[in-house]
């Protein structure tokens, strides 16, 4: 079992480039299957989830070259029957393959996707919407069996602005007959990034970034090259790490509009935020103020993917903070690990009450999921003494090299990989 070893008490300082977005890269990689040709994706983060997706593509016959942050995919010939069930079971984003695969091959059997256990993550929204487009779906033997005689462009009203469902329908719509309209669509920046890639490949798509997206199907596709957006969740994680340690850092090439809600909360906690020519600078006081009534919401609201990291920072804030989790019911599992470090956190249903303590104490904790693992790393940086964060593999799913990045900012952290692994 690999771990992070952290010596706390150091204020972060310096400049840092943030790597490409996990949540943008994965749907773009899936969308490359729509085209019988070559796709080049720049700024692609070298993280475990991308590696799993690459193995899935190779298992179905794609030619893949991955050097530095450049991923080249040749999807000229694919065979979905050979898909790697092991990799599908490791990541929830494998569900994003459905839209592109059905659009191209009209038939797919996909095991239920895996990933972090932070909630039920029902795929019903995806499946019911695809059924409206003419897909026959049967769930049996732990897998989703899908088949269609051809996708039809229709008007789909999502019951919830699901990012994954919106992205799947965008990909399916690119191959459908006629125009597909998605209403109550997700407005996250990663959805707009997928639309940018589809457009670069030749798809006519309108309204991305709003709650109504239109896709004209059966466009002529061609080879494309595209750069993935910067990872706003990684950027937010490092901004909160600086806030929690009383530091001052500048993140380069980060779009303020992507993390506006988080920046507003950082200012409410007592941080100074300034836009620079190249990015965002944060300067933090040593002890922050509590914030009341924080609600996780779809974009442009406060993202659930930042909730655990914010909880870690608020654990030492002056006063009482309250966080309401409206997206994933198990997102509060990290609270128990923070309590081991001395945090005063009470959980009831979807509500967490955090009463700030003077200091956290370093100890042995274990990551339960990706963002919770990042939160424990932040807590370790803030804590007095040494902290060991087990199950670092969760963090590696979404952070390219968190130890290298934080060390560049002055943290004392190292990665210890169990020699029994691999």
Tab-separated table of N, CA and C in Angstrom, residues 9-14 237-250 282-284 286 378 381 405-413:
chain	number	residue	atom	x	y	z
A	9	UNK	N	3.393	22.048	8.977
A	9	UNK	CA	3.818	23.294	9.604
A	9	UNK	C	4.538	24.261	8.692
A	10	UNK	N	4.661	23.954	7.401
A	10	UNK	CA	5.350	24.855	6.471
A	10	UNK	C	4.323	25.635	5.646
A	11	UNK	N	4.522	26.925	5.516
A	11	UNK	CA	3.665	27.741	4.667
A	11	UNK	C	4.088	27.562	3.212
A	12	UNK	N	3.137	27.371	2.330
A	12	UNK	CA	3.453	27.216	0.920
A	12	UNK	C	3.745	28.576	0.290
A	13	UNK	N	4.674	28.582	-0.677
A	13	UNK	CA	4.977	29.818	-1.400
A	13	UNK	C	5.574	29.465	-2.758
A	14	UNK	N	5.391	30.380	-3.715
A	14	UNK	CA	5.991	30.176	-5.028
A	14	UNK	C	4.966	30.171	-6.151
A	237	UNK	N	-7.452	22.797	-5.241
A	237	UNK	CA	-6.786	22.046	-4.171
A	237	UNK	C	-5.534	22.791	-3.700
A	238	UNK	N	-4.735	23.275	-4.646
A	238	UNK	CA	-3.495	23.950	-4.271
A	238	UNK	C	-3.764	25.330	-3.660
A	239	UNK	N	-4.800	26.010	-4.143
A	239	UNK	CA	-5.173	27.288	-3.516
A	239	UNK	C	-5.598	27.072	-2.070
A	240	UNK	N	-6.359	26.017	-1.817
A	240	UNK	CA	-6.786	25.728	-0.443
A	240	UNK	C	-5.611	25.267	0.421
A	241	UNK	N	-4.665	24.559	-0.186
A	241	UNK	CA	-3.470	24.157	0.575
A	241	UNK	C	-2.700	25.397	1.024
A	242	UNK	N	-2.606	26.388	0.136
A	242	UNK	CA	-1.944	27.642	0.516
A	242	UNK	C	-2.744	28.369	1.585
A	243	UNK	N	-4.069	28.371	1.441
A	243	UNK	CA	-4.922	29.025	2.433
A	243	UNK	C	-4.763	28.379	3.802
A	244	UNK	N	-4.772	27.063	3.833
A	244	UNK	CA	-4.703	26.348	5.103
A	244	UNK	C	-3.375	26.456	5.800
A	245	UNK	N	-2.290	26.657	5.038
A	245	UNK	CA	-0.949	26.735	5.639
A	245	UNK	C	-0.487	28.166	5.861
A	246	UNK	N	-1.366	29.146	5.582
A	246	UNK	CA	-0.961	30.540	5.742
A	246	UNK	C	0.063	30.963	4.717
A	247	UNK	N	-0.051	30.440	3.501
A	247	UNK	CA	0.947	30.684	2.475
A	247	UNK	C	0.550	31.733	1.453
A	248	UNK	N	1.417	31.879	0.456
A	248	UNK	CA	1.186	32.796	-0.654
A	248	UNK	C	1.734	32.156	-1.921
A	249	UNK	N	0.863	31.838	-2.864
A	249	UNK	CA	1.291	31.188	-4.098
A	249	UNK	C	0.601	31.842	-5.296
A	250	UNK	N	1.186	31.611	-6.473
A	250	UNK	CA	0.573	32.033	-7.727
A	250	UNK	C	0.432	30.815	-8.631
A	282	UNK	N	-2.908	33.926	-4.401
A	282	UNK	CA	-3.613	33.897	-3.120
A	282	UNK	C	-2.613	34.149	-2.007
A	283	UNK	N	-3.015	34.985	-1.048
A	283	UNK	CA	-2.225	35.244	0.152
A	283	UNK	C	-3.130	35.001	1.337
A	284	UNK	N	-2.652	34.183	2.272
A	284	UNK	CA	-3.503	33.750	3.379
A	284	UNK	C	-2.973	34.229	4.718
A	286	UNK	N	-2.586	33.447	8.776
A	286	UNK	CA	-2.241	32.185	9.442
A	286	UNK	C	-3.488	31.454	9.931
A	378	UNK	N	-3.749	18.004	2.399
A	378	UNK	CA	-3.821	19.384	2.891
A	378	UNK	C	-3.777	19.410	4.421
A	381	UNK	N	-0.321	18.897	5.646
A	381	UNK	CA	0.500	20.102	5.490
A	381	UNK	C	0.215	21.110	6.591
A	405	UNK	N	4.583	18.803	-7.129
A	405	UNK	CA	3.969	20.130	-7.147
A	405	UNK	C	4.089	20.816	-5.794
A	406	UNK	N	3.737	20.097	-4.730
A	406	UNK	CA	3.753	20.709	-3.396
A	406	UNK	C	5.178	20.959	-2.912
A	407	UNK	N	6.108	20.080	-3.274
A	407	UNK	CA	7.516	20.303	-2.925
A	407	UNK	C	8.030	21.569	-3.594
A	408	UNK	N	7.597	21.804	-4.843
A	408	UNK	CA	7.980	23.023	-5.558
A	408	UNK	C	7.487	24.268	-4.826
A	409	UNK	N	6.405	24.105	-4.062
A	409	UNK	CA	5.847	25.234	-3.292
A	409	UNK	C	6.374	25.268	-1.858
A	410	UNK	N	7.339	24.399	-1.547
A	410	UNK	CA	7.971	24.455	-0.228
A	410	UNK	C	7.495	23.442	0.779
A	411	UNK	N	6.598	22.545	0.390
A	411	UNK	CA	6.109	21.521	1.322
A	411	UNK	C	7.153	20.430	1.507
A	412	UNK	N	7.054	19.747	2.645
A	412	UNK	CA	7.898	18.572	2.897
A	412	UNK	C	6.998	17.337	2.801
A	413	UNK	N	7.009	16.719	1.638
A	413	UNK	CA	6.136	15.581	1.363
A	413	UNK	C	6.848	14.630	0.411
